[in-house]
N, CA, C and O atoms as a MOPAC input file, in Angstrom:
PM7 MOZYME 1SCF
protein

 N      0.84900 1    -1.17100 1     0.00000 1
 C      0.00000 1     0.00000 1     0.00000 1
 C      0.89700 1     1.23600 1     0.00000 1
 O      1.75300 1     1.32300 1     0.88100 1
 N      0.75900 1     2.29500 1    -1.00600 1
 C      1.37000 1     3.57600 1    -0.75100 1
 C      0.14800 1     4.70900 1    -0.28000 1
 O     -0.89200 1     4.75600 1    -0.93600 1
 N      0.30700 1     5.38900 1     0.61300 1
 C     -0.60400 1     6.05500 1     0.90100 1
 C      0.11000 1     7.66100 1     0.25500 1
 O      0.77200 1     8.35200 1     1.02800 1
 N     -0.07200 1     8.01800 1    -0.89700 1
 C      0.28600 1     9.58500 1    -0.98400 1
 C     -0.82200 1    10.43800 1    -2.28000 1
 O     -1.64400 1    10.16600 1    -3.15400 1
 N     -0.34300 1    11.24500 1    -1.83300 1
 C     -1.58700 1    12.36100 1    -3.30400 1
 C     -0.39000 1    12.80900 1    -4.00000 1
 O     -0.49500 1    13.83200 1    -4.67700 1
 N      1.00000 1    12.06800 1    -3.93300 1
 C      1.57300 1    12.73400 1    -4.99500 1
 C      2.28000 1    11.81200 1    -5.74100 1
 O      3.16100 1    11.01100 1    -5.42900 1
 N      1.59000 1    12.14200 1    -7.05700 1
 C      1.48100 1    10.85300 1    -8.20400 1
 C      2.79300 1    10.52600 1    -8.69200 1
 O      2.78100 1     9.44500 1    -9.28100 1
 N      3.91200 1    11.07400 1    -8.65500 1
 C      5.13200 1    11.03400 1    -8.66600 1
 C      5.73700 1     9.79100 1    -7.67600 1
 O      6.41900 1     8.82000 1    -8.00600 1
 N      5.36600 1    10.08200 1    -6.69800 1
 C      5.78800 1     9.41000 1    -5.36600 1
 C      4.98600 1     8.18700 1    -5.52900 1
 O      5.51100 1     7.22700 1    -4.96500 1
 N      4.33900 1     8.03300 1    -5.87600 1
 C      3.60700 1     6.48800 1    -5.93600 1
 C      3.85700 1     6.12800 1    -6.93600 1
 O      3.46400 1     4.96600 1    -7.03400 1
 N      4.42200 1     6.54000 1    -8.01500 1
 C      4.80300 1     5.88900 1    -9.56200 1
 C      6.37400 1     5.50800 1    -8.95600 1
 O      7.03500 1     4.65700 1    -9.55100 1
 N      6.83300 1     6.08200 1    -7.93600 1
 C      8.07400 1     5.60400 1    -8.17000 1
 C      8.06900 1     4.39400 1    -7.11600 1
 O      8.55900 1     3.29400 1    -7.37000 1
 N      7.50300 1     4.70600 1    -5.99800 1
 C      7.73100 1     3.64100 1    -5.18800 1
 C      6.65500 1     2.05900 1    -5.41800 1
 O      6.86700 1     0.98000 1    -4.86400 1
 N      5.51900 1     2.38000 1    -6.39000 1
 C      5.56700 1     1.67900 1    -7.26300 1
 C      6.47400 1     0.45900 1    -7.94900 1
 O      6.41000 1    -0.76900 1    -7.89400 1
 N      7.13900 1     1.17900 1    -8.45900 1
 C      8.05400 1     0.77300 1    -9.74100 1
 C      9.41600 1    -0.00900 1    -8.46600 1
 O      9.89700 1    -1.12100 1    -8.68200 1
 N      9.75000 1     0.71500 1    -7.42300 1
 C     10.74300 1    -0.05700 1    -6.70400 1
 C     10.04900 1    -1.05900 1    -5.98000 1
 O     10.61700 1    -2.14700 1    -6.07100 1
 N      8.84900 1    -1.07000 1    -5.17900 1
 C      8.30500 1    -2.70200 1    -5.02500 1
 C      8.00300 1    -3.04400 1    -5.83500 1
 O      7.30600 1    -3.96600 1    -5.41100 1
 N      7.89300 1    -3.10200 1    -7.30500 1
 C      7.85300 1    -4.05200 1    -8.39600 1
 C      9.73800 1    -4.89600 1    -8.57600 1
 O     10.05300 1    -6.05100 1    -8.86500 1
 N     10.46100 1    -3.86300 1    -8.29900 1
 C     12.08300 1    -4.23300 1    -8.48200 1
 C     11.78400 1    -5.39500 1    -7.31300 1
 O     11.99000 1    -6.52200 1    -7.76300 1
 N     11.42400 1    -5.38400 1    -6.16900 1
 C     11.50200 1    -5.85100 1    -5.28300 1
 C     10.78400 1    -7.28800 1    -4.89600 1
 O     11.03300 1    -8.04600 1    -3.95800 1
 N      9.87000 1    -7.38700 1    -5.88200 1
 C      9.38000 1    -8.75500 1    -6.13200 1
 C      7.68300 1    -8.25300 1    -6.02700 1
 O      6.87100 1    -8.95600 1    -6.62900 1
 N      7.21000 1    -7.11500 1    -5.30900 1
 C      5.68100 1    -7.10800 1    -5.06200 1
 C      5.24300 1    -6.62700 1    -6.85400 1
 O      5.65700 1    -5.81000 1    -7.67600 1
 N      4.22200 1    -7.64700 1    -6.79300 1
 C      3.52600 1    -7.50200 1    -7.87000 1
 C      2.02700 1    -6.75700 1    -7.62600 1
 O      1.70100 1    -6.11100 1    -8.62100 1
 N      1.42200 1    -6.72400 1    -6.94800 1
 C      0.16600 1    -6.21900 1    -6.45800 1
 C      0.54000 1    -4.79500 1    -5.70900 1
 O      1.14100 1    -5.08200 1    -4.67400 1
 N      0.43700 1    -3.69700 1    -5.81900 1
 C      0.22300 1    -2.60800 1    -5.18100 1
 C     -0.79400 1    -1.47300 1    -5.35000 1
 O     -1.02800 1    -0.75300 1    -6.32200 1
 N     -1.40700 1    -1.52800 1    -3.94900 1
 C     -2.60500 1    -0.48200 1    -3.76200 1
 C     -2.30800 1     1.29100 1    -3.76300 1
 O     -2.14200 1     1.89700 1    -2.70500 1
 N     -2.28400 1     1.80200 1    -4.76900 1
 C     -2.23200 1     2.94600 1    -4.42800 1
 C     -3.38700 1     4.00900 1    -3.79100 1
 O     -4.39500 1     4.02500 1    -4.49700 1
 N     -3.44400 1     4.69400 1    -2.88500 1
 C     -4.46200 1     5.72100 1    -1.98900 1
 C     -4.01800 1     6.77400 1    -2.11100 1
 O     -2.84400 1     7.11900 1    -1.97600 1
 N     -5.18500 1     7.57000 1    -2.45700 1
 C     -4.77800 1     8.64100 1    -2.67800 1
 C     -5.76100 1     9.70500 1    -1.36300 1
 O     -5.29100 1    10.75200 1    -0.91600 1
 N     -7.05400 1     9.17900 1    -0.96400 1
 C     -7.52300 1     9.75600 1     0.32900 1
 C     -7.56500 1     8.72800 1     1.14200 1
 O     -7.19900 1     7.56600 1     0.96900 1
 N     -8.26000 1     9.49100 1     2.45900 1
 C     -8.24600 1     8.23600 1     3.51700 1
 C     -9.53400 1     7.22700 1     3.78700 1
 O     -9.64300 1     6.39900 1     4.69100 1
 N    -10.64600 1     7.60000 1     2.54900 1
 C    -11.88400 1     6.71700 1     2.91700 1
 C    -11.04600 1     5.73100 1     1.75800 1
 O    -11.07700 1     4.64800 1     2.34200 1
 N    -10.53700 1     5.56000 1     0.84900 1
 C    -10.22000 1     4.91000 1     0.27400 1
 C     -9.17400 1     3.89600 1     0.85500 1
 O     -9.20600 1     2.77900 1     0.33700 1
 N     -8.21000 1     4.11200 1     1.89200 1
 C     -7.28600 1     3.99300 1     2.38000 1
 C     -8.14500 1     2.99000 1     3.54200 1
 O     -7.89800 1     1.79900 1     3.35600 1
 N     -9.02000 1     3.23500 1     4.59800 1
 C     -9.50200 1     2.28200 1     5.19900 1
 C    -10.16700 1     1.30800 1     4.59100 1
 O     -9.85100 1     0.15500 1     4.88700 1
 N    -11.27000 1     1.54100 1     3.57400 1
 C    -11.68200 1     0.83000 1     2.63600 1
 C    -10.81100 1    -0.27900 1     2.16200 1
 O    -11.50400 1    -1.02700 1     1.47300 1
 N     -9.84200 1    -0.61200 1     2.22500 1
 C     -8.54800 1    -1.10200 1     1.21800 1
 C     -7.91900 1    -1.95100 1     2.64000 1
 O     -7.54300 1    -3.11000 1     2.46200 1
 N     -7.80600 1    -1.26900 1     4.21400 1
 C     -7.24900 1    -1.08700 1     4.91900 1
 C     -8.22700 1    -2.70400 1     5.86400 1
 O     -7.86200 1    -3.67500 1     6.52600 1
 N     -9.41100 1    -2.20300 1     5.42300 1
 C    -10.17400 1    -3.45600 1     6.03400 1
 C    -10.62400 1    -4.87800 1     4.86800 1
 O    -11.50100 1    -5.70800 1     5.10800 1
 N    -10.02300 1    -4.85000 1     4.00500 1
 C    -10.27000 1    -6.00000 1     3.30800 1
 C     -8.92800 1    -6.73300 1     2.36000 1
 O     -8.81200 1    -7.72300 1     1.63800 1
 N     -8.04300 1    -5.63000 1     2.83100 1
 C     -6.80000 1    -6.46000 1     2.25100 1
 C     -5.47300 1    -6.66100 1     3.50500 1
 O     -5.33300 1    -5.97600 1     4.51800 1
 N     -4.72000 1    -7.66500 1     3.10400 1
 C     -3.46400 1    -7.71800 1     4.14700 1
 C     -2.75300 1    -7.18700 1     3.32100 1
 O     -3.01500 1    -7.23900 1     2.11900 1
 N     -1.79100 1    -6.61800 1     3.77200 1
 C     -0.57400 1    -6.28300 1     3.22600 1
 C      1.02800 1    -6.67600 1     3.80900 1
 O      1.32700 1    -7.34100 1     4.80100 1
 N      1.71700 1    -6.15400 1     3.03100 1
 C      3.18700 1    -7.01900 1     3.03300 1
 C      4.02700 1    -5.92100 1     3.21500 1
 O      5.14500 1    -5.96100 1     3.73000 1
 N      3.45500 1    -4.94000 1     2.77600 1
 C      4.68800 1    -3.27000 1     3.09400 1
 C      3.40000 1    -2.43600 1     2.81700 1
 O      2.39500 1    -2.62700 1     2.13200 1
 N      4.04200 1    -0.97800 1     3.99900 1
 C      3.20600 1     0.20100 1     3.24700 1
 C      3.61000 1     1.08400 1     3.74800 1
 O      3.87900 1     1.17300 1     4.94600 1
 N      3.76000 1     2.11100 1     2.71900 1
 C      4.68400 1     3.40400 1     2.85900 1
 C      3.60500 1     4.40000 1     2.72800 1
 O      2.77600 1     4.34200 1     1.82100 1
 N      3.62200 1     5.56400 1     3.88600 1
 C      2.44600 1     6.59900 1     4.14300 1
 C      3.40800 1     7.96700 1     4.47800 1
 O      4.09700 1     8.15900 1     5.48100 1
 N      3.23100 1     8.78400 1     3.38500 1
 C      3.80000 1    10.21600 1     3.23700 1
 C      3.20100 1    11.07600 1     4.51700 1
 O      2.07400 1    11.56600 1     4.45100 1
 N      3.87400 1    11.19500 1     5.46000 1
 C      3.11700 1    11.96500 1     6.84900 1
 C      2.95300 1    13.46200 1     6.55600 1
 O      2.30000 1    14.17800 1     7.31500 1
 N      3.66400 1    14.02000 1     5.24000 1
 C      3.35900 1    15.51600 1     4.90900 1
 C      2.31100 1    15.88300 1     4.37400 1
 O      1.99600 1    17.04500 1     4.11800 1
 N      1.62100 1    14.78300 1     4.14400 1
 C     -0.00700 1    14.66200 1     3.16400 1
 C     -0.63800 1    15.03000 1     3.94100 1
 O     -1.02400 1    14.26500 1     4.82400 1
 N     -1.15400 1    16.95500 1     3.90900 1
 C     -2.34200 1    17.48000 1     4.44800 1
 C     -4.10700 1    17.41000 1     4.41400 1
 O     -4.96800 1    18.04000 1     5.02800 1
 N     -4.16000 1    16.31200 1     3.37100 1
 C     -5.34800 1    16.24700 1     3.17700 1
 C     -5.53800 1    14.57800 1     3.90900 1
 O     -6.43100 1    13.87900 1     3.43100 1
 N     -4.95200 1    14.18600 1     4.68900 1
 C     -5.09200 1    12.99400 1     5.30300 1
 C     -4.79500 1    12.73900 1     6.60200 1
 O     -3.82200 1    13.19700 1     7.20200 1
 N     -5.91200 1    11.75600 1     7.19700 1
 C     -4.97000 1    11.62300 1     8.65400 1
 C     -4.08400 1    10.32100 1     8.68300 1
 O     -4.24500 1     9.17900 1     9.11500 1
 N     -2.79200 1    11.19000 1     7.84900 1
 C     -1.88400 1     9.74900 1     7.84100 1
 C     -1.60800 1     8.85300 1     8.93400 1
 O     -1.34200 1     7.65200 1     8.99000 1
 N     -1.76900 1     9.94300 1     9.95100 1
 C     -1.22300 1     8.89100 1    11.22200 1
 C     -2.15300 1     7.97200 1    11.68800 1
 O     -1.70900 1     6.96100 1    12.23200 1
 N     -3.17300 1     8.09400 1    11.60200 1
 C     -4.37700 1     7.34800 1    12.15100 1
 C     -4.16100 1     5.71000 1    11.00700 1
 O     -4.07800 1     4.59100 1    11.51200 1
 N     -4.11900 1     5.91200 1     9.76500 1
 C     -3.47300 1     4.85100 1     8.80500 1
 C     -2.87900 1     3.95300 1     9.41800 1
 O     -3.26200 1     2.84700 1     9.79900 1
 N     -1.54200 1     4.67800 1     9.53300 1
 C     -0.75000 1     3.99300 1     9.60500 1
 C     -0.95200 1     2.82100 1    10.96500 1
 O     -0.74500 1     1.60900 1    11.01500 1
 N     -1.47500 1     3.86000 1    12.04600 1
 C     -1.70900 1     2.86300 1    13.50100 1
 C     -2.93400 1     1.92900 1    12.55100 1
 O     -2.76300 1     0.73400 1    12.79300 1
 N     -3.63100 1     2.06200 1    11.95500 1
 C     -4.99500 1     0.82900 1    11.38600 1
 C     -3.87900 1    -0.16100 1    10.57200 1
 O     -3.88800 1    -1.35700 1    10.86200 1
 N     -2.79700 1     0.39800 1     9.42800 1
 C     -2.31100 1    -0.78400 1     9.04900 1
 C     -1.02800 1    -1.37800 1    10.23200 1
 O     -0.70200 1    -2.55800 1    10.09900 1
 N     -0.58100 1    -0.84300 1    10.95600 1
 C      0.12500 1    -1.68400 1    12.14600 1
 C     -0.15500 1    -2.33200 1    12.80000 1
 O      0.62100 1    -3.17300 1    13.25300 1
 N     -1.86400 1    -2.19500 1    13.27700 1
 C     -2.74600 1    -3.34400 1    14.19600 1
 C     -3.07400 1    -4.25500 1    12.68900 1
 O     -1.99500 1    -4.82900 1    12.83300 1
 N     -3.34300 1    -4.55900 1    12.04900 1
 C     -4.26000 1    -5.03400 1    11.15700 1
 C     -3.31500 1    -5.85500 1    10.22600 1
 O     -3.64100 1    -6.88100 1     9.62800 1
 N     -1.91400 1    -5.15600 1    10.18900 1
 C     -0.80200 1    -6.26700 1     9.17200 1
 C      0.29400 1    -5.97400 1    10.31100 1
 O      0.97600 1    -5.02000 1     9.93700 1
 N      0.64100 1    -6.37000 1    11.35600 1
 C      1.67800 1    -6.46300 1    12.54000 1
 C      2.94500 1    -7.41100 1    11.97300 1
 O      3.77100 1    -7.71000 1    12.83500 1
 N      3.16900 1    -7.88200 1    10.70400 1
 C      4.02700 1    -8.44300 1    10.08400 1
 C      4.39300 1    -7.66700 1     9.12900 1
 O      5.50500 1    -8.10900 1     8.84400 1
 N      4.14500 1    -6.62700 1     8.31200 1
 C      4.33400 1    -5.89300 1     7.52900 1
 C      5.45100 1    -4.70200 1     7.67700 1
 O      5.63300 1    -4.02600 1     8.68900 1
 N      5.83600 1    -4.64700 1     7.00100 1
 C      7.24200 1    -3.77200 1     6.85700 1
 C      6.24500 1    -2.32300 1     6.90300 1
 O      5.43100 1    -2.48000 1     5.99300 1
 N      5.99600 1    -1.06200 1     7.55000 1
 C      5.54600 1    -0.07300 1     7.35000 1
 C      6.86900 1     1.14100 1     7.69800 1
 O      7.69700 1     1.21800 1     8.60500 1
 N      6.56700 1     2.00000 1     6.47100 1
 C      7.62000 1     2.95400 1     6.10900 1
 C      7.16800 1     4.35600 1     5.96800 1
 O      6.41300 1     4.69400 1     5.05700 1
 N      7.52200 1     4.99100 1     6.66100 1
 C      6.62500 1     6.55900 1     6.45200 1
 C      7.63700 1     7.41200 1     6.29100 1
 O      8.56100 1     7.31800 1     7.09900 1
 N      7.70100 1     8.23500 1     5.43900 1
 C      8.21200 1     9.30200 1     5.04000 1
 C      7.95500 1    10.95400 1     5.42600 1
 O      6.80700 1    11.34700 1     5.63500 1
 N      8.71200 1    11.55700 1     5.47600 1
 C      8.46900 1    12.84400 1     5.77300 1
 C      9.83600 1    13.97000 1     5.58800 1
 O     10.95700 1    13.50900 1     5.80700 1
 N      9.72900 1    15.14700 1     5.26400 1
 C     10.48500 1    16.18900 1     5.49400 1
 C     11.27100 1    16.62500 1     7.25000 1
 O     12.31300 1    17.03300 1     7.76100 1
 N     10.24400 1    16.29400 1     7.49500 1
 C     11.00700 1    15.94000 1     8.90100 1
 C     11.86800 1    15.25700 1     9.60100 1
 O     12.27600 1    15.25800 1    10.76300 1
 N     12.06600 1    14.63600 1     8.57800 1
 C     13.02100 1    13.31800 1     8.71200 1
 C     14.41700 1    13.72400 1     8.46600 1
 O     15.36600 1    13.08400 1     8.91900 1
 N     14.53600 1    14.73600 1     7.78500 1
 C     15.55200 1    14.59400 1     6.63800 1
 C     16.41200 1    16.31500 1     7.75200 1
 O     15.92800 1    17.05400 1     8.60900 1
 N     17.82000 1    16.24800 1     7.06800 1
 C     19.01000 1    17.04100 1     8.01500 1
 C     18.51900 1    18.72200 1     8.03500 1
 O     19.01000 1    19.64600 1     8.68400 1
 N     17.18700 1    18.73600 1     6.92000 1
 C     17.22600 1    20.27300 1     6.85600 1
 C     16.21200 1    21.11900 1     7.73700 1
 O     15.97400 1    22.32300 1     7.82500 1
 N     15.63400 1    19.79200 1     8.45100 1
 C     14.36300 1    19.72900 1     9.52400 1
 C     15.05200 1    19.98800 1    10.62300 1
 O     16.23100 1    19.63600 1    10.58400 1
 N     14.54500 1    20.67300 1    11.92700 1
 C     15.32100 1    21.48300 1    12.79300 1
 C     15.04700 1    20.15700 1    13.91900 1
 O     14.09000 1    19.38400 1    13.97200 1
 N     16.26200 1    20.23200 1    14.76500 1
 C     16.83900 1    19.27000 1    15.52600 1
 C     15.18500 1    18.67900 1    16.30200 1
 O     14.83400 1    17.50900 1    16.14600 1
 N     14.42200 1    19.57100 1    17.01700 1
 C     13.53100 1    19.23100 1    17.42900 1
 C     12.45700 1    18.78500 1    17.18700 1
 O     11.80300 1    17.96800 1    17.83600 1
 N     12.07700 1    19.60200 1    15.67800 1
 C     10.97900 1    18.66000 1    15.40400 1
 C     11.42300 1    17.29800 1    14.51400 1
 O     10.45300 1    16.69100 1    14.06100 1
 N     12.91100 1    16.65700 1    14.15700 1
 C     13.25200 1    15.45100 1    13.70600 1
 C     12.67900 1    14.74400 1    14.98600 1
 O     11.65300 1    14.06800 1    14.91100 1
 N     13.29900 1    14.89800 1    16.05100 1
 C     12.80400 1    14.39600 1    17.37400 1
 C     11.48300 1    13.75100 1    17.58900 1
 O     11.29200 1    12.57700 1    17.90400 1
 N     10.63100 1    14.64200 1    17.38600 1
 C      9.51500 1    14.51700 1    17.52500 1
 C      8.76100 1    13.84700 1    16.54100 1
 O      8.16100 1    12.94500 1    17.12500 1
 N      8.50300 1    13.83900 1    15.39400 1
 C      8.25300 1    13.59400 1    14.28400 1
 C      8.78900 1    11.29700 1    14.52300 1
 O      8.01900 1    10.35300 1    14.34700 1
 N     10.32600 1    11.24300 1    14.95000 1
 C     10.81900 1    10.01000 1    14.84300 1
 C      9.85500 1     9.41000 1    16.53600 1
 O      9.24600 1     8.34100 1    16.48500 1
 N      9.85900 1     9.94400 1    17.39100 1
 C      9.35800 1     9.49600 1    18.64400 1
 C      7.68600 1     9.19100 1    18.03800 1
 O      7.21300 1     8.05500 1    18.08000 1
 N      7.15100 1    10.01000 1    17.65700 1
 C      5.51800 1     9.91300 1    17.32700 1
 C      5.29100 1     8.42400 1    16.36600 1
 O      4.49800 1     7.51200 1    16.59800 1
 N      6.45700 1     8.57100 1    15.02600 1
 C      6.62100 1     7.43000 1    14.18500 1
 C      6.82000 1     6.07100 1    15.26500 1
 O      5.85800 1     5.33400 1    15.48300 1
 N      7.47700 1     5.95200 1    15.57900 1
 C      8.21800 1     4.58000 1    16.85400 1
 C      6.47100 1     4.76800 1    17.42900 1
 O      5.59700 1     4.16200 1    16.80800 1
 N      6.22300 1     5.34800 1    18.22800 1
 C      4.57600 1     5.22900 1    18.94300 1
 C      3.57900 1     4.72100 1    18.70800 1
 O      2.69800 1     4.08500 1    19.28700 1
 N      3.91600 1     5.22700 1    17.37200 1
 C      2.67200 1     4.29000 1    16.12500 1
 C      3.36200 1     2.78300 1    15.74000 1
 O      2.34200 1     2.11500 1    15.91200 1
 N      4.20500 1     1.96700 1    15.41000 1
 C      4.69800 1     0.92300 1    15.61700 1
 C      5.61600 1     1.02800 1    13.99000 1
 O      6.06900 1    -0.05100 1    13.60800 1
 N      5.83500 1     2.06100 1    13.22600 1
 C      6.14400 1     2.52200 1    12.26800 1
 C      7.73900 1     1.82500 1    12.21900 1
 O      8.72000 1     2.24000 1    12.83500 1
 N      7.67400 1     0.66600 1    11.31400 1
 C      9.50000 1     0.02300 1    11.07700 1
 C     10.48500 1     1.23800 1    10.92300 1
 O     11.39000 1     1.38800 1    11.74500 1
 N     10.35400 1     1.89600 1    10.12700 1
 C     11.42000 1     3.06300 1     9.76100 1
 C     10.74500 1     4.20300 1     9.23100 1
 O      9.78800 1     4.04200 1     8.47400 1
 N     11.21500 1     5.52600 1     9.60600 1
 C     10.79000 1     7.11100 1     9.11000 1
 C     12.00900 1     7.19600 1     8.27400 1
 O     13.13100 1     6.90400 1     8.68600 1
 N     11.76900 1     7.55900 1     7.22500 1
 C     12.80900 1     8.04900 1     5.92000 1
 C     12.59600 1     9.51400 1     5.32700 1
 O     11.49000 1     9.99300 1     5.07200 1
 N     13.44100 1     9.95500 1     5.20200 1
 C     13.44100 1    11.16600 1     4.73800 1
 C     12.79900 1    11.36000 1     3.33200 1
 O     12.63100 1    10.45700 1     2.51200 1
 N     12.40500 1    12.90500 1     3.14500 1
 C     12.00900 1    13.44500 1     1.74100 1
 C     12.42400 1    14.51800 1     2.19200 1
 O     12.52100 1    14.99100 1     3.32400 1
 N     12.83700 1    15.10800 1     0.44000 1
 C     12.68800 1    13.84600 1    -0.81300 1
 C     13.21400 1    12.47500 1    -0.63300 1
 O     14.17600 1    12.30900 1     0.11700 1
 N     12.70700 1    11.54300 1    -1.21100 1
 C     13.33700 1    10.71500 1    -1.41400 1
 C     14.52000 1     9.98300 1    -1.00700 1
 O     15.28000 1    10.87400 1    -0.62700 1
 N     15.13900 1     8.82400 1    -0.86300 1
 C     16.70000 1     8.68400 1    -1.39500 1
 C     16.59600 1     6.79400 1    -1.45300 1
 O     16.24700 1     5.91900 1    -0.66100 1
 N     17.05000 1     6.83400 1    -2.68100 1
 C     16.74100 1     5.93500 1    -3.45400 1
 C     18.02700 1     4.28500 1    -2.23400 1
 O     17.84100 1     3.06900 1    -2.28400 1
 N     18.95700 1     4.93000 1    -1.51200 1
 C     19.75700 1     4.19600 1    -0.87300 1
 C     19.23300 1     3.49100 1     0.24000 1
 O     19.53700 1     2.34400 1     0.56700 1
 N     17.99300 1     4.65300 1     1.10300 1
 C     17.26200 1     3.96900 1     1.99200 1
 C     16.30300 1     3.26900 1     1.56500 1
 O     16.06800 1     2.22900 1     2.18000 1
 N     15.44600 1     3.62900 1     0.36400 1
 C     14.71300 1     2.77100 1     0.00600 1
 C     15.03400 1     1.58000 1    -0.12700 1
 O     14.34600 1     0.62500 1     0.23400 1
 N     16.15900 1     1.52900 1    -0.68100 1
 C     16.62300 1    -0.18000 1    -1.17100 1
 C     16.69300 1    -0.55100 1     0.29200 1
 O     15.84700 1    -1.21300 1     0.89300 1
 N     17.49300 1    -0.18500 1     0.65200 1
 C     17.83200 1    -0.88300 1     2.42000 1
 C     16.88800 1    -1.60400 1     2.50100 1
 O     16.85000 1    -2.73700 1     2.02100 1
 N     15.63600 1    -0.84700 1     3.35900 1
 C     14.63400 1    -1.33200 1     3.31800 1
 C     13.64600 1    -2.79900 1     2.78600 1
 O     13.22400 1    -3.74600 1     3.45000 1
 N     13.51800 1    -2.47000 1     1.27700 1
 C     12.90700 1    -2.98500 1     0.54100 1
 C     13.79400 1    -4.54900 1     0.63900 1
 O     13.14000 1    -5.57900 1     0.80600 1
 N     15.08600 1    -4.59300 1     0.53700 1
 C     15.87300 1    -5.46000 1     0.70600 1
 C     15.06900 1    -6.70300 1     1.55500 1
 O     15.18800 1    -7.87700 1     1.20400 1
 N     14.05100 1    -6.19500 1     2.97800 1
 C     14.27800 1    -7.20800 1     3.55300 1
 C     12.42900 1    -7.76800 1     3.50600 1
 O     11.70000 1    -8.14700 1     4.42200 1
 N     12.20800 1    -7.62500 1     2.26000 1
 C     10.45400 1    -7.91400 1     1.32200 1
 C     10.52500 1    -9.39200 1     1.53300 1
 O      9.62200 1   -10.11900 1     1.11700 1

């Protein structure tokens, strides 16, 4: 499952769980769609953009952590990343860990953590 509204970002991470062996991926673009999806499918990974203002990503992500507790879940954010100020990285990584979130990765992107990651599909 990718949870983002930006069609870029789901074409690519897309295309790298396809590198990665997943053949089936749900893309969401709101959040009735996202529970909808959330209560009738399992999943195996899912990556949820926490900068997406038109969603309550976080609430997601805790529904796919109770609901696929085997699943690799990966959330992304600007907050993540060195240009985000010491405190709110802090905060942002403590809230992620709370929610049961495997790893917070930075944006943009970086194609090195992704693989990491994806590595262990």
């Amino acid at each position: 499952m990718v949870v983002s509204a930006d069609a870029e970002e789901r074409t690519y991470l897309r295309t790298r769980l396809a590198l990665a062996g997943v053949v089936h991926v749900d893309e969401v673009m709101n959040t009735d769609m996202a529970v909808d999806l959330l209560n009738r499918q399992i999943y195996l990974c899912g990556f949820f953009n926490l900068d997406e203002p038109h969603m309550d990503v976080w609430s997601l992500m805790r529904v796919f952590v109770q609901r696929n507790p085997h699943a690799l879940a990966l959330a992304t954010s600007e907050l993540a990343g060195p240009l985000a100020g010491w405190w709110r990285r802090r905060r942002v990584r403590r809230d992620a860990h709370r929610v049961g979130v495997t790893a917070l990765l930075e944006r943009p992107l970086q194609p090195r953590q992704i693989s990491e990651w994806l590595e262990l599909i």
